[in-house]
């Protein structure tokens, strides 16, 4: 290519790309080589070491000797030769080449080339190395090839260190290498001259990575080709004989490094010896081609692999590769597609200029050529078959009659035989109608469906796994099922969450003083999202998914809820939409904010999350929501709309436990003598007919101002502090805490049962009861302290460990000699900062441990005192408390230490549902505990036990019926009246047992039924069950990402994930999964469930009707009985 330099010099494009012509053309040619290799359908992505002359080094892929490769790196300005070392010029490689779009490489995972840095074992890159097998080196790794699946990546270092063989590169790799070497010679020639000798030797030594006696990354092999067609490796070792060294072979010191290389264009200084052809005709054809030399002009993205010819000075392929082009006037234009046929001077290929006779003649030539090839193979008794170029599939020829195989299928099967006919038909379908064949096989469920992003999201949500585990599942399925694709790329899944609301994050130092007077600071971390954006976006998605408009909506509820537990305060919003067509009610839970805190003290809420979200919540209460059309679909907004819009009328409400509701209304601390909803005092609650007035937001604000201005105290404050309510949600829209009321009455009757039995039957001294309560309280406080420290260790504890590591590293760095004064000052400042942070965190950690130690001692002391009292009391038999506790456990009911020995909401419902059986077991146990002396008229005997158990059973049964009535969905006026009746009966039993009326029972008696009437659909979907439920969901997310110490990052991940899983299409697919995997319930099971439901309903109706009868017997007004169907 003698005139290539002239061609290069005339191209002025290089000035836009590089500092020198050689750098431009070196980069251009290298980029073109990579793109040609990558574009081959058989090329799979793999990483190669930028340094080295070994199995997995980049120079082997390029087909260049270490010295020529070093010259290429210098020419391209990809390395910097310094006084002490050689380094990669990352700026030129990455920014000015890989990521420069004009070269077309990409430089990112989606491109055909990419460079990264990883630790790899030398013996895996170079199996012949003498280094220790565990020796690792951090090397630059260069990827060649596109990823087969979008979003998939190769874990380069892991794959190399595991000894995984790289996939084959292009089956035309030798051709691409030859093209590169032919066109690269003039570009790198100046850097092989003496002027650059010193730099060249240092770069070559750097490439080889030879250290002393260790072979490093140099395996001393001359060349290593990876031929994808045969999947074999061809290697040539360096000659070591005297004859070779003395020049009696065709090898020479091409690189000037003392090693003998075969002469060729891949190595500088080489001359190609005359090729030994097998016939004079072949030689003549070759000489004809070589005498028609042509040169190329290299321009951006227009380099054609066919625009070069070999010459005696340029071709270095072995003698088995002979580039014959005799008769090129016929076939040369088709050489790239048909490299063998284009070598014969026979008219075979149709062109646009051909007339019909010429086309017929060329077809006859093709038929004759095929016929002679068949005859030739038959003469050698070879099967009439051949493999595809990449050995993926095989084609076999079969002789058939003159009528061909165009007849009916039975004719095809008769002529070819069953096996061959089936193979032919399948081949025809896969080649001609692949898409239709795939669709039909998928429909018949013979092959798996390609999962789209909604399927993937539904699967991940149902399996509760993260995207990393999903990728591993995909890899396993593709391997085990021999499939190319299982689903769309993981990138498609992650894009579903890209529109999730923005996360805002802050921290706040909360200073407190403990019981011993020690000052403690807790770093409160919290995040939030805009409530308006979240809710309007959710409503928009609901409408667009259903295709309905605002006129189709029956009602919308926006219920805000909050709860604290397991070190988190969580604020969530529930959106409920019911359509007029009677379809299922649509519900969405939207996380609005979290606070990482030990306690949800009102001061913490008011100083962190509440001020950030109050504006949005109040906008939803006070502003008009509207719908408008955008691009043909409905969009929900609170903002002004230009043009036509439709109004929406959602109702805002709030749910939570009594303590949170009290704080939200400015009643911090929740004084138990005042109601949250009305201004009545506890003394008035004993009279069921006493009047009351509901609070309003304005009245609460006025009372708070009055308390502050007049410094009011006691009952004059009416249960209100000096704070305004959190939000503008009307008091009557704050859902009464039905769940916590149910927990209250359940635990109340259980405590009454145990206390009465202990006092009347067991004669337990009051001191023992007090000691037992002290132990329960101590255990509860210990559990809370341990949970808090565990949460602290997962977050601030990790930060403390990280700071200690940074501190030690700075200290060691400071001990180094020859540090500049500026560096010393900077290090000393950093060390001082770290010391302060470490000291504070260490103090907090020690305080937490001291708190646990103190609570352990308190628990142990309480336990010891109780055991000593029991020994003095000398009771031999089992205590009544333990006996009743065992009966509770029989029904799956456990007292929770976390709740102070109380039973939770789920267990209260179990207690109420099985109250008849439970009380019968208790009755038998207590009767058995009676002493023989007991039973006189002055003692507590069997009759008294029966009455006690009957009263408790009636109490539980009536309240069970009352809570069931409150939970009726879409209640009518009759349902509301019936619910009030049952609550009144339960309260009569409450007062009969001389229980004081608490805020929970007062609220049930006076406020619940009014709210059932107020809210469309009733309270069933609004009661705080969902708040407790979402708290568990949020805790599950925290546990899933427990190793993520950054709360903000954790919130973003969770937000994107929940947004993805709430997509209507994802919800639909998830429901399909759940419904499909449900086992078909047998008729016997269904019948048993119906019978249980019937018995439970009749039992509730029975308690109500007996109470009504009792009321009538006592002379009260007669009330119509309640049927079983009414309490379903």
PDB file of C-alpha atoms in Angstrom, residues 426-533:
ATOM      1  CA  UNK A 426     -39.959 -27.103  10.693  1.00  0.00           C
ATOM      2  CA  UNK A 427     -37.043 -25.609   8.817  1.00  0.00           C
ATOM      3  CA  UNK A 428     -39.406 -23.997   6.341  1.00  0.00           C
ATOM      4  CA  UNK A 429     -41.553 -22.524   9.086  1.00  0.00           C
ATOM      5  CA  UNK A 430     -38.630 -21.238  11.138  1.00  0.00           C
ATOM      6  CA  UNK A 431     -36.988 -19.597   8.132  1.00  0.00           C
ATOM      7  CA  UNK A 432     -40.067 -18.186   6.391  1.00  0.00           C
ATOM      8  CA  UNK A 433     -42.662 -17.685   9.134  1.00  0.00           C
ATOM      9  CA  UNK A 434     -40.727 -17.473  12.392  1.00  0.00           C
ATOM     10  CA  UNK A 435     -42.915 -14.793  14.016  1.00  0.00           C
ATOM     11  CA  UNK A 436     -46.207 -16.578  13.281  1.00  0.00           C
ATOM     12  CA  UNK A 437     -44.753 -19.915  14.376  1.00  0.00           C
ATOM     13  CA  UNK A 438     -43.529 -18.417  17.654  1.00  0.00           C
ATOM     14  CA  UNK A 439     -46.892 -16.754  18.315  1.00  0.00           C
ATOM     15  CA  UNK A 440     -48.822 -19.981  17.712  1.00  0.00           C
ATOM     16  CA  UNK A 441     -46.505 -22.113  19.849  1.00  0.00           C
ATOM     17  CA  UNK A 442     -46.822 -19.524  22.628  1.00  0.00           C
ATOM     18  CA  UNK A 443     -50.612 -19.576  22.350  1.00  0.00           C
ATOM     19  CA  UNK A 444     -50.601 -23.368  22.615  1.00  0.00           C
ATOM     20  CA  UNK A 445     -48.303 -23.031  25.667  1.00  0.00           C
ATOM     21  CA  UNK A 446     -45.677 -25.232  24.013  1.00  0.00           C
ATOM     22  CA  UNK A 447     -42.979 -22.612  24.492  1.00  0.00           C
ATOM     23  CA  UNK A 448     -42.741 -19.938  27.203  1.00  0.00           C
ATOM     24  CA  UNK A 449     -44.063 -16.469  26.556  1.00  0.00           C
ATOM     25  CA  UNK A 450     -41.580 -13.608  26.333  1.00  0.00           C
ATOM     26  CA  UNK A 451     -42.304 -11.633  29.492  1.00  0.00           C
ATOM     27  CA  UNK A 452     -42.879  -7.921  29.047  1.00  0.00           C
ATOM     28  CA  UNK A 453     -42.029  -5.296  31.649  1.00  0.00           C
ATOM     29  CA  UNK A 454     -45.425  -5.603  33.361  1.00  0.00           C
ATOM     30  CA  UNK A 455     -45.033  -9.368  33.682  1.00  0.00           C
ATOM     31  CA  UNK A 456     -41.556  -8.898  35.137  1.00  0.00           C
ATOM     32  CA  UNK A 457     -42.808  -6.305  37.639  1.00  0.00           C
ATOM     33  CA  UNK A 458     -45.718  -8.522  38.727  1.00  0.00           C
ATOM     34  CA  UNK A 459     -43.384 -11.493  39.141  1.00  0.00           C
ATOM     35  CA  UNK A 460     -40.827  -9.532  41.178  1.00  0.00           C
ATOM     36  CA  UNK A 461     -43.567  -8.125  43.401  1.00  0.00           C
ATOM     37  CA  UNK A 462     -45.236 -11.494  43.927  1.00  0.00           C
ATOM     38  CA  UNK A 463     -41.919 -13.227  44.678  1.00  0.00           C
ATOM     39  CA  UNK A 464     -40.734 -10.286  46.828  1.00  0.00           C
ATOM     40  CA  UNK A 465     -37.261 -10.219  45.266  1.00  0.00           C
ATOM     41  CA  UNK A 466     -35.066  -7.401  44.022  1.00  0.00           C
ATOM     42  CA  UNK A 467     -33.820  -6.761  40.511  1.00  0.00           C
ATOM     43  CA  UNK A 468     -30.442  -8.375  41.206  1.00  0.00           C
ATOM     44  CA  UNK A 469     -32.060 -11.673  42.141  1.00  0.00           C
ATOM     45  CA  UNK A 470     -34.310 -11.418  39.104  1.00  0.00           C
ATOM     46  CA  UNK A 471     -31.264 -11.139  36.842  1.00  0.00           C
ATOM     47  CA  UNK A 472     -29.882 -14.309  38.398  1.00  0.00           C
ATOM     48  CA  UNK A 473     -33.204 -16.070  37.792  1.00  0.00           C
ATOM     49  CA  UNK A 474     -33.090 -14.974  34.143  1.00  0.00           C
ATOM     50  CA  UNK A 475     -29.537 -16.264  33.733  1.00  0.00           C
ATOM     51  CA  UNK A 476     -30.477 -19.612  35.259  1.00  0.00           C
ATOM     52  CA  UNK A 477     -33.621 -20.022  33.158  1.00  0.00           C
ATOM     53  CA  UNK A 478     -31.812 -19.131  29.934  1.00  0.00           C
ATOM     54  CA  UNK A 479     -29.148 -21.684  30.727  1.00  0.00           C
ATOM     55  CA  UNK A 480     -31.388 -24.513  31.905  1.00  0.00           C
ATOM     56  CA  UNK A 481     -34.144 -23.996  29.341  1.00  0.00           C
ATOM     57  CA  UNK A 482     -31.726 -23.283  26.478  1.00  0.00           C
ATOM     58  CA  UNK A 483     -33.494 -20.033  25.621  1.00  0.00           C
ATOM     59  CA  UNK A 484     -32.044 -16.886  24.140  1.00  0.00           C
ATOM     60  CA  UNK A 485     -34.521 -14.608  25.872  1.00  0.00           C
ATOM     61  CA  UNK A 486     -36.826 -14.951  28.843  1.00  0.00           C
ATOM     62  CA  UNK A 487     -38.087 -11.412  29.098  1.00  0.00           C
ATOM     63  CA  UNK A 488     -37.481  -7.858  28.106  1.00  0.00           C
ATOM     64  CA  UNK A 489     -34.380  -6.314  29.608  1.00  0.00           C
ATOM     65  CA  UNK A 490     -34.289  -5.288  33.244  1.00  0.00           C
ATOM     66  CA  UNK A 491     -33.964  -1.712  32.008  1.00  0.00           C
ATOM     67  CA  UNK A 492     -37.569  -1.836  30.777  1.00  0.00           C
ATOM     68  CA  UNK A 493     -38.691  -2.827  34.285  1.00  0.00           C
ATOM     69  CA  UNK A 494     -36.774  -0.032  35.973  1.00  0.00           C
ATOM     70  CA  UNK A 495     -38.237   2.496  33.521  1.00  0.00           C
ATOM     71  CA  UNK A 496     -41.701   1.805  34.974  1.00  0.00           C
ATOM     72  CA  UNK A 497     -40.612   3.551  38.164  1.00  0.00           C
ATOM     73  CA  UNK A 498     -38.973   6.560  36.541  1.00  0.00           C
ATOM     74  CA  UNK A 499     -42.021   8.801  37.082  1.00  0.00           C
ATOM     75  CA  UNK A 500     -42.205   8.130  40.824  1.00  0.00           C
ATOM     76  CA  UNK A 501     -42.587  11.268  42.911  1.00  0.00           C
ATOM     77  CA  UNK A 502     -39.519  13.211  43.987  1.00  0.00           C
ATOM     78  CA  UNK A 503     -38.062  12.316  47.388  1.00  0.00           C
ATOM     79  CA  UNK A 504     -37.089  15.113  49.780  1.00  0.00           C
ATOM     80  CA  UNK A 505     -34.753  14.317  52.668  1.00  0.00           C
ATOM     81  CA  UNK A 506     -33.610  16.107  55.836  1.00  0.00           C
ATOM     82  CA  UNK A 507     -32.082  15.440  59.252  1.00  0.00           C
ATOM     83  CA  UNK A 508     -32.908  17.060  62.592  1.00  0.00           C
ATOM     84  CA  UNK A 509     -30.995  16.841  65.920  1.00  0.00           C
ATOM     85  CA  UNK A 510     -33.387  15.926  68.732  1.00  0.00           C
ATOM     86  CA  UNK A 511     -31.986  16.711  72.165  1.00  0.00           C
ATOM     87  CA  UNK A 512     -33.429  15.015  75.258  1.00  0.00           C
ATOM     88  CA  UNK A 513     -32.444  14.554  78.889  1.00  0.00           C
ATOM     89  CA  UNK A 514     -32.716  11.048  80.361  1.00  0.00           C
ATOM     90  CA  UNK A 515     -33.789  10.025  83.861  1.00  0.00           C
ATOM     91  CA  UNK A 516     -30.252  10.478  85.189  1.00  0.00           C
ATOM     92  CA  UNK A 517     -29.998  14.011  83.825  1.00  0.00           C
ATOM     93  CA  UNK A 518     -27.695  13.082  80.937  1.00  0.00           C
ATOM     94  CA  UNK A 519     -28.181  15.060  77.749  1.00  0.00           C
ATOM     95  CA  UNK A 520     -28.647  12.931  74.647  1.00  0.00           C
ATOM     96  CA  UNK A 521     -28.918  13.886  71.005  1.00  0.00           C
ATOM     97  CA  UNK A 522     -30.782  11.691  68.541  1.00  0.00           C
ATOM     98  CA  UNK A 523     -30.260  12.365  64.840  1.00  0.00           C
ATOM     99  CA  UNK A 524     -33.756  12.223  63.368  1.00  0.00           C
ATOM    100  CA  UNK A 525     -33.742  11.297  59.661  1.00  0.00           C
ATOM    101  CA  UNK A 526     -36.856  11.787  57.594  1.00  0.00           C
ATOM    102  CA  UNK A 527     -38.059  11.938  53.996  1.00  0.00           C
ATOM    103  CA  UNK A 528     -41.300  12.941  52.313  1.00  0.00           C
ATOM    104  CA  UNK A 529     -43.080  13.366  48.999  1.00  0.00           C
ATOM    105  CA  UNK A 530     -45.593  15.944  47.828  1.00  0.00           C
ATOM    106  CA  UNK A 531     -49.068  14.616  48.777  1.00  0.00           C
ATOM    107  CA  UNK A 532     -50.790  16.534  45.972  1.00  0.00           C
ATOM    108  CA  UNK A 533     -48.523  15.131  43.270  1.00  0.00           C
TER     109      UNK A 533
END
